[in-house]
mmCIF file of C-alpha atoms and ligand atoms in Angstrom:
data_model
loop_
_atom_site.group_PDB
_atom_site.id
_atom_site.type_symbol
_atom_site.label_atom_id
_atom_site.label_comp_id
_atom_site.label_asym_id
_atom_site.label_seq_id
_atom_site.Cartn_x
_atom_site.Cartn_y
_atom_site.Cartn_z
ATOM 1 C CA MET A 19 64.885 -35.478 -94.032
ATOM 2 C CA ILE A 20 63.786 -33.850 -90.779
ATOM 3 C CA SER A 21 66.629 -31.840 -89.254
ATOM 4 C CA LYS A 22 67.657 -32.092 -85.626
ATOM 5 C CA ILE A 23 67.088 -28.480 -84.593
ATOM 6 C CA VAL A 24 66.982 -29.060 -80.820
ATOM 7 C CA ASP A 25 70.410 -29.025 -79.154
ATOM 8 C CA TYR A 26 71.691 -32.382 -77.950
ATOM 9 C CA HIS A 27 72.277 -31.170 -74.417
ATOM 10 C CA SER A 28 68.589 -30.210 -73.970
ATOM 11 C CA ILE A 29 67.402 -33.515 -75.431
ATOM 12 C CA GLY A 30 69.779 -35.486 -73.229
ATOM 13 C CA HIS A 31 68.737 -33.577 -70.114
ATOM 14 C CA LEU A 32 65.019 -33.960 -70.927
ATOM 15 C CA LYS A 33 65.442 -37.710 -71.443
ATOM 16 C CA TYR A 34 67.231 -37.980 -68.121
ATOM 17 C CA LEU A 35 64.465 -36.049 -66.323
ATOM 18 C CA VAL A 36 61.758 -38.198 -67.928
ATOM 19 C CA GLU A 37 63.561 -41.456 -67.106
ATOM 20 C CA ARG A 38 63.982 -40.386 -63.489
ATOM 21 C CA ALA A 39 60.446 -38.990 -63.037
ATOM 22 C CA ARG A 40 57.922 -41.066 -61.125
ATOM 23 C CA SER A 41 55.047 -38.912 -62.260
ATOM 24 C CA VAL A 42 54.800 -36.189 -64.938
ATOM 25 C CA VAL A 43 52.297 -33.345 -65.227
ATOM 26 C CA ILE A 44 51.886 -31.592 -68.560
ATOM 27 C CA THR A 45 50.282 -28.181 -68.732
ATOM 28 C CA CYS A 46 49.541 -25.531 -71.357
ATOM 29 C CA HIS A 47 48.201 -21.980 -71.590
ATOM 30 C CA LEU A 48 44.866 -20.456 -70.584
ATOM 31 C CA SER A 49 42.085 -20.653 -73.197
ATOM 32 C CA PRO A 50 43.840 -23.619 -74.774
ATOM 33 C CA ASP A 51 43.849 -23.811 -78.558
ATOM 34 C CA GLY A 52 44.414 -26.828 -80.815
ATOM 35 C CA ASP A 53 48.185 -26.572 -80.482
ATOM 36 C CA ALA A 54 48.122 -26.291 -76.680
ATOM 37 C CA ILE A 55 45.704 -29.192 -76.243
ATOM 38 C CA GLY A 56 47.141 -31.266 -79.074
ATOM 39 C CA SER A 57 50.728 -31.013 -77.825
ATOM 40 C CA SER A 58 49.699 -31.702 -74.209
ATOM 41 C CA LEU A 59 47.616 -34.797 -74.977
ATOM 42 C CA ALA A 60 50.203 -36.060 -77.468
ATOM 43 C CA LEU A 61 53.101 -35.804 -75.032
ATOM 44 C CA CYS A 62 51.009 -37.271 -72.213
ATOM 45 C CA GLN A 63 50.061 -40.335 -74.252
ATOM 46 C CA LEU A 64 53.588 -40.689 -75.609
ATOM 47 C CA LEU A 65 54.989 -40.716 -72.064
ATOM 48 C CA ARG A 66 52.333 -43.229 -71.009
ATOM 49 C CA ASN A 67 53.367 -45.390 -73.962
ATOM 50 C CA LEU A 68 56.923 -45.141 -72.602
ATOM 51 C CA GLY A 69 55.596 -46.598 -69.353
ATOM 52 C CA LYS A 70 55.448 -43.319 -67.433
ATOM 53 C CA ARG A 71 52.701 -42.043 -65.199
ATOM 54 C CA ALA A 72 51.566 -38.808 -66.896
ATOM 55 C CA ASP A 73 48.591 -36.442 -66.648
ATOM 56 C CA VAL A 74 47.456 -33.209 -68.287
ATOM 57 C CA VAL A 75 46.395 -30.303 -66.057
ATOM 58 C CA LEU A 76 44.769 -27.380 -67.873
ATOM 59 C CA PRO A 77 44.232 -23.908 -66.377
ATOM 60 C CA ASP A 78 40.686 -23.694 -67.791
ATOM 61 C CA GLN A 79 38.206 -25.537 -69.961
ATOM 62 C CA VAL A 80 38.661 -26.780 -73.488
ATOM 63 C CA PRO A 81 36.593 -24.928 -76.153
ATOM 64 C CA ARG A 82 33.587 -26.825 -77.486
ATOM 65 C CA GLN A 83 35.176 -27.608 -80.881
ATOM 66 C CA LEU A 84 38.130 -29.373 -79.248
ATOM 67 C CA THR A 85 36.416 -31.484 -76.594
ATOM 68 C CA PHE A 86 36.171 -34.422 -79.036
ATOM 69 C CA ILE A 87 39.918 -35.065 -78.863
ATOM 70 C CA THR A 88 39.994 -35.121 -75.059
ATOM 71 C CA GLN A 89 37.346 -37.800 -74.931
ATOM 72 C CA GLU A 90 39.403 -40.325 -76.851
ATOM 73 C CA GLU A 91 42.142 -41.382 -74.479
ATOM 74 C CA VAL A 92 43.514 -38.807 -72.070
ATOM 75 C CA LEU A 93 41.064 -36.869 -69.935
ATOM 76 C CA PRO A 94 42.698 -33.624 -68.797
ATOM 77 C CA VAL A 95 42.100 -32.279 -65.289
ATOM 78 C CA THR A 96 40.924 -28.666 -65.342
ATOM 79 C CA PHE A 97 42.282 -26.487 -62.525
ATOM 80 C CA SER A 98 39.364 -24.018 -62.602
ATOM 81 C CA VAL A 99 36.863 -26.915 -62.268
ATOM 82 C CA ASN A 100 38.668 -29.518 -60.148
ATOM 83 C CA ARG A 101 41.221 -27.606 -58.117
ATOM 84 C CA ILE A 102 41.832 -30.329 -55.532
ATOM 85 C CA LYS A 103 42.629 -33.031 -58.086
ATOM 86 C CA ALA A 104 44.809 -30.650 -60.115
ATOM 87 C CA GLN A 105 46.700 -29.550 -57.012
ATOM 88 C CA SER A 106 47.272 -33.122 -55.872
ATOM 89 C CA LEU A 107 48.616 -34.179 -59.301
ATOM 90 C CA ILE A 108 51.004 -31.215 -59.234
ATOM 91 C CA ASN A 109 52.108 -31.966 -55.640
ATOM 92 C CA ARG A 110 52.839 -35.566 -56.612
ATOM 93 C CA ALA A 111 54.653 -34.751 -59.864
ATOM 94 C CA SER A 112 58.410 -34.946 -60.083
ATOM 95 C CA LEU A 113 58.430 -33.303 -63.528
ATOM 96 C CA ILE A 114 56.193 -30.567 -64.977
ATOM 97 C CA VAL A 115 56.327 -29.976 -68.727
ATOM 98 C CA CYS A 116 54.985 -26.590 -69.856
ATOM 99 C CA LEU A 117 53.811 -26.596 -73.458
ATOM 100 C CA ASP A 118 52.914 -23.771 -75.858
ATOM 101 C CA PHE A 119 53.660 -20.883 -73.446
ATOM 102 C CA ASN A 120 56.738 -19.303 -71.974
ATOM 103 C CA SER A 121 55.521 -17.012 -69.199
ATOM 104 C CA LEU A 122 53.712 -18.174 -66.049
ATOM 105 C CA LYS A 123 51.219 -15.316 -66.569
ATOM 106 C CA ARG A 124 49.736 -17.486 -69.331
ATOM 107 C CA LEU A 125 48.630 -20.014 -66.677
ATOM 108 C CA ASP A 126 46.482 -17.477 -64.815
ATOM 109 C CA LYS A 127 45.657 -18.819 -61.307
ATOM 110 C CA LEU A 128 47.490 -22.079 -62.016
ATOM 111 C CA GLY A 129 50.720 -20.036 -62.415
ATOM 112 C CA PRO A 130 51.582 -19.679 -58.705
ATOM 113 C CA VAL A 131 50.762 -23.369 -58.116
ATOM 114 C CA VAL A 132 53.250 -24.424 -60.800
ATOM 115 C CA ALA A 133 55.795 -21.847 -59.605
ATOM 116 C CA ASP A 134 55.624 -23.239 -56.031
ATOM 117 C CA ALA A 135 55.732 -26.901 -57.062
ATOM 118 C CA ARG A 136 58.848 -28.863 -56.071
ATOM 119 C CA ALA A 137 58.908 -30.707 -59.402
ATOM 120 C CA ASP A 138 61.589 -30.089 -62.025
ATOM 121 C CA LYS A 139 60.229 -27.845 -64.764
ATOM 122 C CA VAL A 140 60.718 -27.923 -68.501
ATOM 123 C CA VAL A 141 59.362 -25.683 -71.263
ATOM 124 C CA ILE A 142 58.791 -26.777 -74.868
ATOM 125 C CA ASP A 143 57.436 -23.809 -76.805
ATOM 126 C CA HIS A 144 57.490 -21.784 -80.021
ATOM 127 C CA HIS A 145 56.686 -18.243 -78.778
ATOM 128 C CA GLU A 146 59.178 -15.356 -78.858
ATOM 129 C CA ASP A 147 60.920 -13.925 -75.790
ATOM 130 C CA PRO A 148 60.736 -16.633 -73.111
ATOM 131 C CA ASP A 149 60.234 -15.200 -69.652
ATOM 132 C CA MET A 150 60.480 -18.091 -67.153
ATOM 133 C CA GLU A 151 62.949 -18.783 -64.394
ATOM 134 C CA GLY A 152 64.094 -21.873 -62.504
ATOM 135 C CA LEU A 153 63.738 -24.248 -65.459
ATOM 136 C CA LYS A 154 65.800 -27.405 -65.856
ATOM 137 C CA VAL A 155 65.371 -27.383 -69.636
ATOM 138 C CA MET A 156 64.077 -24.734 -72.032
ATOM 139 C CA ILE A 157 63.367 -25.887 -75.574
ATOM 140 C CA SER A 158 62.317 -22.669 -77.295
ATOM 141 C CA HIS A 159 62.042 -22.591 -81.087
ATOM 142 C CA PRO A 160 59.992 -19.641 -82.383
ATOM 143 C CA GLU A 161 60.878 -20.638 -85.947
ATOM 144 C CA THR A 162 58.680 -23.747 -85.654
ATOM 145 C CA SER A 163 55.078 -23.578 -86.819
ATOM 146 C CA SER A 164 53.608 -25.003 -83.651
ATOM 147 C CA THR A 165 54.432 -26.636 -80.355
ATOM 148 C CA CYS A 166 53.109 -29.858 -81.905
ATOM 149 C CA GLU A 167 55.792 -29.664 -84.604
ATOM 150 C CA LEU A 168 58.376 -29.115 -81.871
ATOM 151 C CA VAL A 169 57.075 -32.010 -79.752
ATOM 152 C CA TYR A 170 57.374 -34.258 -82.820
ATOM 153 C CA ARG A 171 60.972 -33.103 -83.318
ATOM 154 C CA VAL A 172 61.769 -33.640 -79.622
ATOM 155 C CA ALA A 173 60.249 -37.146 -79.785
ATOM 156 C CA MET A 174 62.285 -37.879 -82.911
ATOM 157 C CA GLN A 175 65.561 -36.701 -81.385
ATOM 158 C CA ALA A 176 64.834 -38.460 -78.085
ATOM 159 C CA GLY A 177 64.237 -41.763 -79.901
ATOM 160 C CA TRP A 178 60.611 -41.940 -78.790
ATOM 161 C CA LEU A 179 58.970 -42.143 -82.226
ATOM 162 C CA ARG A 180 58.429 -45.904 -81.994
ATOM 163 C CA HIS A 181 55.966 -45.155 -79.174
ATOM 164 C CA LEU A 182 53.955 -42.800 -81.360
ATOM 165 C CA ASP A 183 50.473 -44.213 -82.050
ATOM 166 C CA ARG A 184 47.417 -43.057 -83.984
ATOM 167 C CA PHE A 185 46.086 -40.979 -81.086
ATOM 168 C CA VAL A 186 49.416 -39.196 -80.531
ATOM 169 C CA ALA A 187 49.686 -38.572 -84.294
ATOM 170 C CA SER A 188 46.120 -37.174 -84.398
ATOM 171 C CA CYS A 189 46.841 -34.801 -81.493
ATOM 172 C CA LEU A 190 50.067 -33.563 -83.112
ATOM 173 C CA TYR A 191 48.292 -33.067 -86.424
ATOM 174 C CA LEU A 192 45.567 -31.088 -84.635
ATOM 175 C CA GLY A 193 48.086 -28.512 -83.395
ATOM 176 C CA LEU A 194 49.967 -28.328 -86.684
ATOM 177 C CA MET A 195 46.687 -27.798 -88.537
ATOM 178 C CA THR A 196 45.235 -25.161 -86.194
ATOM 179 C CA ASP A 197 48.406 -23.081 -85.644
ATOM 180 C CA THR A 198 49.114 -22.912 -89.387
ATOM 181 C CA GLY A 199 45.498 -22.066 -90.353
ATOM 182 C CA ASN A 200 45.211 -25.431 -92.079
ATOM 183 C CA PHE A 201 48.732 -24.945 -93.525
ATOM 184 C CA ALA A 202 47.874 -21.583 -95.092
ATOM 185 C CA TYR A 203 49.989 -19.220 -92.934
ATOM 186 C CA ASP A 204 53.640 -18.450 -93.579
ATOM 187 C CA ASN A 205 54.703 -20.397 -90.474
ATOM 188 C CA ALA A 206 54.119 -23.537 -92.577
ATOM 189 C CA ASP A 207 56.658 -22.359 -95.202
ATOM 190 C CA ASN A 208 59.003 -25.204 -94.411
ATOM 191 C CA PRO A 209 59.021 -28.478 -96.344
ATOM 192 C CA GLU A 210 59.850 -30.293 -93.112
ATOM 193 C CA VAL A 211 56.401 -29.355 -91.768
ATOM 194 C CA PHE A 212 54.940 -31.458 -94.555
ATOM 195 C CA GLU A 213 57.415 -34.262 -93.963
ATOM 196 C CA ILE A 214 56.155 -34.386 -90.386
ATOM 197 C CA VAL A 215 52.552 -34.362 -91.659
ATOM 198 C CA ALA A 216 53.407 -37.268 -93.978
ATOM 199 C CA ALA A 217 54.885 -39.195 -91.048
ATOM 200 C CA LEU A 218 51.735 -38.520 -88.966
ATOM 201 C CA MET A 219 49.510 -39.632 -91.845
ATOM 202 C CA ARG A 220 51.303 -42.980 -91.902
ATOM 203 C CA HIS A 221 49.827 -43.590 -88.449
ATOM 204 C CA GLY A 222 46.361 -43.566 -89.988
ATOM 205 C CA ILE A 223 45.071 -40.189 -88.779
ATOM 206 C CA ASP A 224 41.743 -39.015 -90.178
ATOM 207 C CA ARG A 225 42.832 -35.637 -91.545
ATOM 208 C CA HIS A 226 39.463 -34.704 -93.009
ATOM 209 C CA GLU A 227 37.603 -35.581 -89.822
ATOM 210 C CA LEU A 228 40.064 -33.600 -87.680
ATOM 211 C CA HIS A 229 39.562 -30.555 -89.902
ATOM 212 C CA LYS A 230 35.783 -30.915 -89.884
ATOM 213 C CA ARG A 231 35.636 -31.162 -86.097
ATOM 214 C CA ALA A 232 38.311 -28.702 -85.012
ATOM 215 C CA ILE A 233 38.187 -25.943 -87.627
ATOM 216 C CA ASP A 234 35.094 -26.156 -89.841
ATOM 217 C CA ASN A 235 32.663 -26.548 -86.981
ATOM 218 C CA TYR A 236 30.386 -23.676 -85.993
ATOM 219 C CA HIS A 237 26.862 -23.681 -84.613
ATOM 220 C CA VAL A 238 24.397 -21.557 -86.621
ATOM 221 C CA ASN A 239 24.374 -19.043 -83.760
ATOM 222 C CA ALA A 240 28.129 -18.693 -84.121
ATOM 223 C CA LEU A 241 27.807 -18.189 -87.886
ATOM 224 C CA ARG A 242 25.197 -15.474 -87.293
ATOM 225 C CA LEU A 243 27.393 -13.841 -84.653
ATOM 226 C CA GLN A 244 30.320 -13.772 -87.082
ATOM 227 C CA GLY A 245 28.109 -12.379 -89.848
ATOM 228 C CA TYR A 246 26.892 -9.659 -87.494
ATOM 229 C CA ALA A 247 30.437 -8.889 -86.367
ATOM 230 C CA ILE A 248 31.688 -8.455 -89.933
ATOM 231 C CA HIS A 249 28.634 -6.637 -91.236
ATOM 232 C CA GLU A 250 27.863 -4.343 -88.335
ATOM 233 C CA LYS A 251 30.972 -4.144 -86.212
ATOM 234 C CA MET A 252 34.010 -4.140 -88.479
ATOM 235 C CA ARG A 253 35.579 -0.711 -88.673
ATOM 236 C CA VAL A 254 38.262 -0.260 -91.267
ATOM 237 C CA ASP A 255 40.935 2.356 -91.819
ATOM 238 C CA MET A 256 42.044 1.665 -95.382
ATOM 239 C CA GLU A 257 44.663 4.407 -95.269
ATOM 240 C CA ARG A 258 46.486 2.520 -92.564
ATOM 241 C CA GLY A 259 45.368 -0.949 -93.638
ATOM 242 C CA ALA A 260 43.755 -1.625 -90.258
ATOM 243 C CA ALA A 261 40.522 -3.303 -89.173
ATOM 244 C CA LEU A 262 38.901 -3.544 -85.759
ATOM 245 C CA ILE A 263 35.983 -5.743 -84.658
ATOM 246 C CA THR A 264 34.545 -5.442 -81.155
ATOM 247 C CA LEU A 265 31.864 -7.550 -79.467
ATOM 248 C CA ASP A 266 30.561 -6.612 -76.035
ATOM 249 C CA SER A 267 28.867 -8.959 -73.581
ATOM 250 C CA ALA A 268 25.316 -7.925 -74.592
ATOM 251 C CA GLU A 269 26.074 -8.714 -78.235
ATOM 252 C CA LEU A 270 27.616 -12.053 -77.308
ATOM 253 C CA GLU A 271 24.591 -12.933 -75.212
ATOM 254 C CA ARG A 272 22.230 -12.026 -78.050
ATOM 255 C CA PHE A 273 23.809 -14.781 -80.167
ATOM 256 C CA ASP A 274 24.099 -17.267 -77.263
ATOM 257 C CA TYR A 275 27.893 -17.083 -77.440
ATOM 258 C CA GLN A 276 29.810 -20.232 -76.474
ATOM 259 C CA ARG A 277 33.588 -20.490 -76.076
ATOM 260 C CA GLY A 278 35.203 -20.947 -79.474
ATOM 261 C CA ASP A 279 32.401 -19.238 -81.430
ATOM 262 C CA THR A 280 34.634 -16.310 -82.424
ATOM 263 C CA GLU A 281 37.687 -18.478 -83.132
ATOM 264 C CA ALA A 282 39.369 -17.304 -86.358
ATOM 265 C CA LEU A 283 37.088 -14.245 -86.689
ATOM 266 C CA VAL A 284 40.152 -12.002 -86.318
ATOM 267 C CA ASN A 285 41.623 -13.521 -89.490
ATOM 268 C CA ARG A 286 38.695 -12.573 -91.711
ATOM 269 C CA PRO A 287 39.524 -8.871 -92.334
ATOM 270 C CA LEU A 288 42.946 -9.885 -93.689
ATOM 271 C CA SER A 289 41.151 -11.438 -96.673
ATOM 272 C CA ASP A 290 41.063 -7.902 -98.080
ATOM 273 C CA PRO A 291 44.526 -7.319 -99.595
ATOM 274 C CA GLY A 292 44.374 -3.731 -98.307
ATOM 275 C CA ILE A 293 44.241 -4.860 -94.659
ATOM 276 C CA ARG A 294 47.545 -5.711 -92.975
ATOM 277 C CA TRP A 295 46.534 -5.372 -89.320
ATOM 278 C CA SER A 296 43.398 -6.931 -87.851
ATOM 279 C CA THR A 297 42.221 -6.601 -84.254
ATOM 280 C CA PHE A 298 39.351 -8.310 -82.454
ATOM 281 C CA MET A 299 38.212 -7.331 -78.968
ATOM 282 C CA ARG A 300 35.736 -9.450 -77.017
ATOM 283 C CA GLU A 301 34.266 -8.538 -73.644
ATOM 284 C CA ASP A 302 34.864 -11.540 -71.368
ATOM 285 C CA ALA A 303 33.858 -11.770 -67.696
ATOM 286 C CA GLU A 304 37.046 -10.307 -66.221
ATOM 287 C CA HIS A 305 38.676 -8.409 -69.054
ATOM 288 C CA ILE A 306 38.561 -7.499 -72.712
ATOM 289 C CA LYS A 307 40.244 -10.298 -74.673
ATOM 290 C CA VAL A 308 42.340 -8.846 -77.488
ATOM 291 C CA SER A 309 43.454 -10.798 -80.569
ATOM 292 C CA MET A 310 45.593 -9.422 -83.378
ATOM 293 C CA ARG A 311 46.763 -10.728 -86.729
ATOM 294 C CA ALA A 312 49.057 -9.118 -89.274
ATOM 295 C CA GLU A 313 50.506 -9.569 -92.737
ATOM 296 C CA GLY A 314 53.846 -8.562 -94.252
ATOM 297 C CA ASP A 315 56.102 -6.185 -92.323
ATOM 298 C CA PHE A 316 53.480 -5.292 -89.729
ATOM 299 C CA ARG A 317 54.064 -7.029 -86.397
ATOM 300 C CA VAL A 318 51.566 -7.396 -83.573
ATOM 301 C CA ASP A 319 53.509 -9.218 -80.828
ATOM 302 C CA GLU A 320 55.087 -5.977 -79.589
ATOM 303 C CA ILE A 321 51.776 -4.058 -79.659
ATOM 304 C CA CYS A 322 50.111 -6.804 -77.584
ATOM 305 C CA ALA A 323 53.031 -6.957 -75.149
ATOM 306 C CA ARG A 324 53.298 -3.181 -74.693
ATOM 307 C CA HIS A 325 49.640 -2.186 -74.605
ATOM 308 C CA PHE A 326 47.553 -5.265 -73.862
ATOM 309 C CA ASN A 327 49.408 -7.361 -71.235
ATOM 310 C CA GLY A 328 50.085 -10.051 -73.789
ATOM 311 C CA GLY A 329 52.379 -11.182 -76.552
ATOM 312 C CA GLY A 330 52.582 -14.018 -79.039
ATOM 313 C CA HIS A 331 54.024 -14.300 -82.505
ATOM 314 C CA VAL A 332 55.006 -11.635 -85.036
ATOM 315 C CA HIS A 333 51.832 -12.152 -87.107
ATOM 316 C CA ALA A 334 49.467 -13.643 -84.469
ATOM 317 C CA ALA A 335 49.319 -12.294 -80.950
ATOM 318 C CA GLY A 336 46.889 -11.545 -78.178
ATOM 319 C CA GLY A 337 46.431 -10.050 -74.766
ATOM 320 C CA GLU A 338 44.012 -8.713 -72.203
ATOM 321 C CA PHE A 339 42.758 -5.212 -71.454
ATOM 322 C CA TYR A 340 41.520 -4.343 -67.970
ATOM 323 C CA GLY A 341 38.899 -1.627 -68.395
ATOM 324 C CA THR A 342 35.776 -0.927 -70.408
ATOM 325 C CA MET A 343 35.367 -1.694 -74.096
ATOM 326 C CA ALA A 344 35.317 2.068 -74.802
ATOM 327 C CA GLU A 345 38.688 2.407 -73.050
ATOM 328 C CA ALA A 346 40.105 -0.560 -74.967
ATOM 329 C CA VAL A 347 38.966 0.996 -78.248
ATOM 330 C CA ALA A 348 40.480 4.349 -77.188
ATOM 331 C CA ALA A 349 43.789 2.570 -76.471
ATOM 332 C CA TYR A 350 43.613 0.942 -79.922
ATOM 333 C CA GLU A 351 42.850 4.256 -81.615
ATOM 334 C CA ALA A 352 45.796 5.909 -79.871
ATOM 335 C CA ILE A 353 48.076 3.202 -81.319
ATOM 336 C CA LEU A 354 46.428 3.488 -84.746
ATOM 337 C CA ALA A 355 47.081 7.235 -84.775
ATOM 338 C CA THR A 356 50.824 6.593 -84.456
ATOM 339 C CA ILE A 357 50.881 4.370 -87.534
ATOM 340 C CA PRO A 358 51.865 6.166 -90.718
ATOM 341 C CA PRO A 359 49.258 5.898 -93.496
ATOM 342 C CA LEU A 360 50.071 3.466 -96.285
ATOM 343 C CA PHE A 361 48.627 5.876 -98.830
ATOM 344 C CA PRO A 362 48.281 9.662 -98.699
ATOM 345 C CA ALA A 363 44.658 10.770 -98.124
ATOM 346 C CA ALA A 364 42.752 11.209 -101.381
ATOM 347 C CA PRO A 365 42.040 14.833 -102.374
ATOM 348 C CA SER A 366 38.486 15.807 -101.385
ATOM 349 C CA SER A 367 37.211 16.063 -105.021
ATOM 350 C CA GLU A 368 38.088 12.360 -105.525
ATOM 351 C CA ASN A 369 36.569 11.188 -102.305
ATOM 352 C CA GLU A 370 33.434 9.565 -103.691
ATOM 353 C CA ASN A 371 34.776 6.018 -103.702
ATOM 354 C CA LYS A 372 36.866 6.412 -100.607
ATOM 355 C CA PRO A 373 36.722 3.283 -98.447
ATOM 356 C CA THR A 374 34.988 3.558 -95.089
ATOM 357 C CA ASN A 375 37.353 4.643 -92.377
ATOM 358 C CA ILE A 376 37.043 4.392 -88.643
ATOM 359 C CA GLU A 377 35.642 7.878 -88.219
ATOM 360 C CA ASP A 378 32.971 7.229 -90.871
ATOM 361 C CA SER A 379 31.757 4.045 -89.267
ATOM 362 C CA LYS A 380 31.775 5.679 -85.863
ATOM 363 C CA ASN A 381 29.558 8.429 -87.223
ATOM 364 C CA ASN A 382 27.256 5.827 -88.740
ATOM 365 C CA GLU A 383 26.853 4.186 -85.396
ATOM 366 C CA ASP A 384 25.920 7.371 -83.549
HETATM 367 P P1 5GP B 23 44.649 -15.800 -80.197
HETATM 368 O O1 5GP B 23 44.461 -14.467 -80.812
HETATM 369 O O2 5GP B 23 44.265 -16.912 -81.120
HETATM 370 O O3 5GP B 23 44.049 -15.905 -78.839
HETATM 371 O O4 5GP B 23 46.206 -15.963 -79.955
HETATM 372 C C1 5GP B 23 47.146 -15.765 -80.983
HETATM 373 C C2 5GP B 23 48.533 -15.959 -80.465
HETATM 374 O O5 5GP B 23 48.818 -15.008 -79.455
HETATM 375 C C3 5GP B 23 48.763 -17.312 -79.823
HETATM 376 O O6 5GP B 23 50.046 -17.753 -80.195
HETATM 377 C C4 5GP B 23 48.721 -17.069 -78.353
HETATM 378 O O7 5GP B 23 49.570 -17.931 -77.689
HETATM 379 C C5 5GP B 23 49.144 -15.622 -78.220
HETATM 380 N N1 5GP B 23 48.342 -14.978 -77.184
HETATM 381 C C6 5GP B 23 47.003 -14.849 -77.155
HETATM 382 N N2 5GP B 23 46.587 -14.247 -76.030
HETATM 383 C C7 5GP B 23 47.702 -13.982 -75.308
HETATM 384 C C8 5GP B 23 47.939 -13.380 -74.042
HETATM 385 O O8 5GP B 23 47.039 -12.958 -73.311
HETATM 386 N N3 5GP B 23 49.242 -13.289 -73.647
HETATM 387 C C9 5GP B 23 50.277 -13.741 -74.433
HETATM 388 N N4 5GP B 23 51.531 -13.612 -73.966
HETATM 389 N N5 5GP B 23 50.077 -14.317 -75.618
HETATM 390 C C10 5GP B 23 48.825 -14.438 -76.067
HETATM 391 MN MN1 MN B 24 51.059 -22.700 -80.527
#
C-alpha cells in the first residue's frame, strides 16, 4: 500500500493548473543527475500522454552516462546550448514545473529567465529548506528518496497512473536508482520505495540495462582518474573520520576528463568504517565544485550551505567555491579544525600504526 503523503489541496491545485495549461515547461537543476533528468523526462512524457503540450528545458548539458535516456522519446532543450529555443518555450509556457531543486540559484543563468516568466510555477522536490517565492504550488517532501519517487506519488494521487508507460517507468526508476545509490543508502529505508519499484517493473523496465548504462559505466580514462584520485589525492584524518579528495584542472586534463567521470567518487572514502565525512573538490571552469557525503550523525547540508554556496540533503550535499583550489582546501581545513576528534590522539610511543592524517599526506606531497 503506497500512502498518500502529498496534501489533497496541492494535488487538486496542480491538477487544475495542468488541465488549464496550454503548454508546460519542465526544468531541473544545473549539472542534472539521474533524478533530475529522470523526473523531468518522466513528467514530460506523462503530461504528453495526458494530451498536454510539454517540453523539458535544462540549464546545461546532460552527463555522458545519461544521454541514452534522452534519446529515447523526449529530447530536452538545453539553455546553455540553444538559448533562443529555450527562451521561446518558456515565453510560451503557461505552467513551469521545477523538479529536484528548490532555489532558483540551482538554475544558474536560467534562473532569472524562469523568475521573469509569466507562467504559473510549481515545485516538486525532496531537498530541505525550500527557498522559492511566487509559487502556485510547492510539493516539498525531504523524507522521500528522490524526486522520481515523489513524481510517482503525485501521479498516483492525481489519478494519472493509467498514462504511465514503459518510458515513464524507466525514467522514474533511473532517478530512484541513482539517488539511492542503487537502493543502498538510508533514504531507501522505506518499504514503499520498493512497492513503487515493483509497480515500475510491471511496466517492463530493463532494470539491469538501466544500471549498466547509468551507474556502472565508466571509460577506462575515468577509471584511471578515479584510481589516481584515491591513490594519490585522498587525504584522510582518521581522528576526525574525514577524507578529502581534490582534482585540479591539470589533473583532469591529464586523464581526458569528461562530465560524469568523477560521479560517485565522493562516496568511495565512506567504504572505510572509520570515515564519516567525505569531501570531493573538482576545479571546473568557473568555480571549484564541492561534493560532500556523510554517515551517521554527521550532516553536510549545513556545511555546504554555510561555507560553499550550496546545500542538499543531510548525508549528500554540494556547493561551489569561488577562489583557488588552495583557498578551497584552506576553507575545508578551517572547518575540519572545528570538528572534535572522534578518538583522542594516540600517545607518541604507540604511533607506529597511526593512520595517515592530513598533515602527513601534505608533508608527503611537498
Ligand atoms: P552531488 O555531490 O552529487 O553534486 O550532489 C549531492 C546533493 O547535493 C544533491 O542532492 C544535489 O542536489 C545537492 N547539491 C549539489 N550541488 C549543489 C549546489 O551547488 N547547491 C545546492 N543547493 N545543492 C547542491
Ligand atoms: Mn534528487
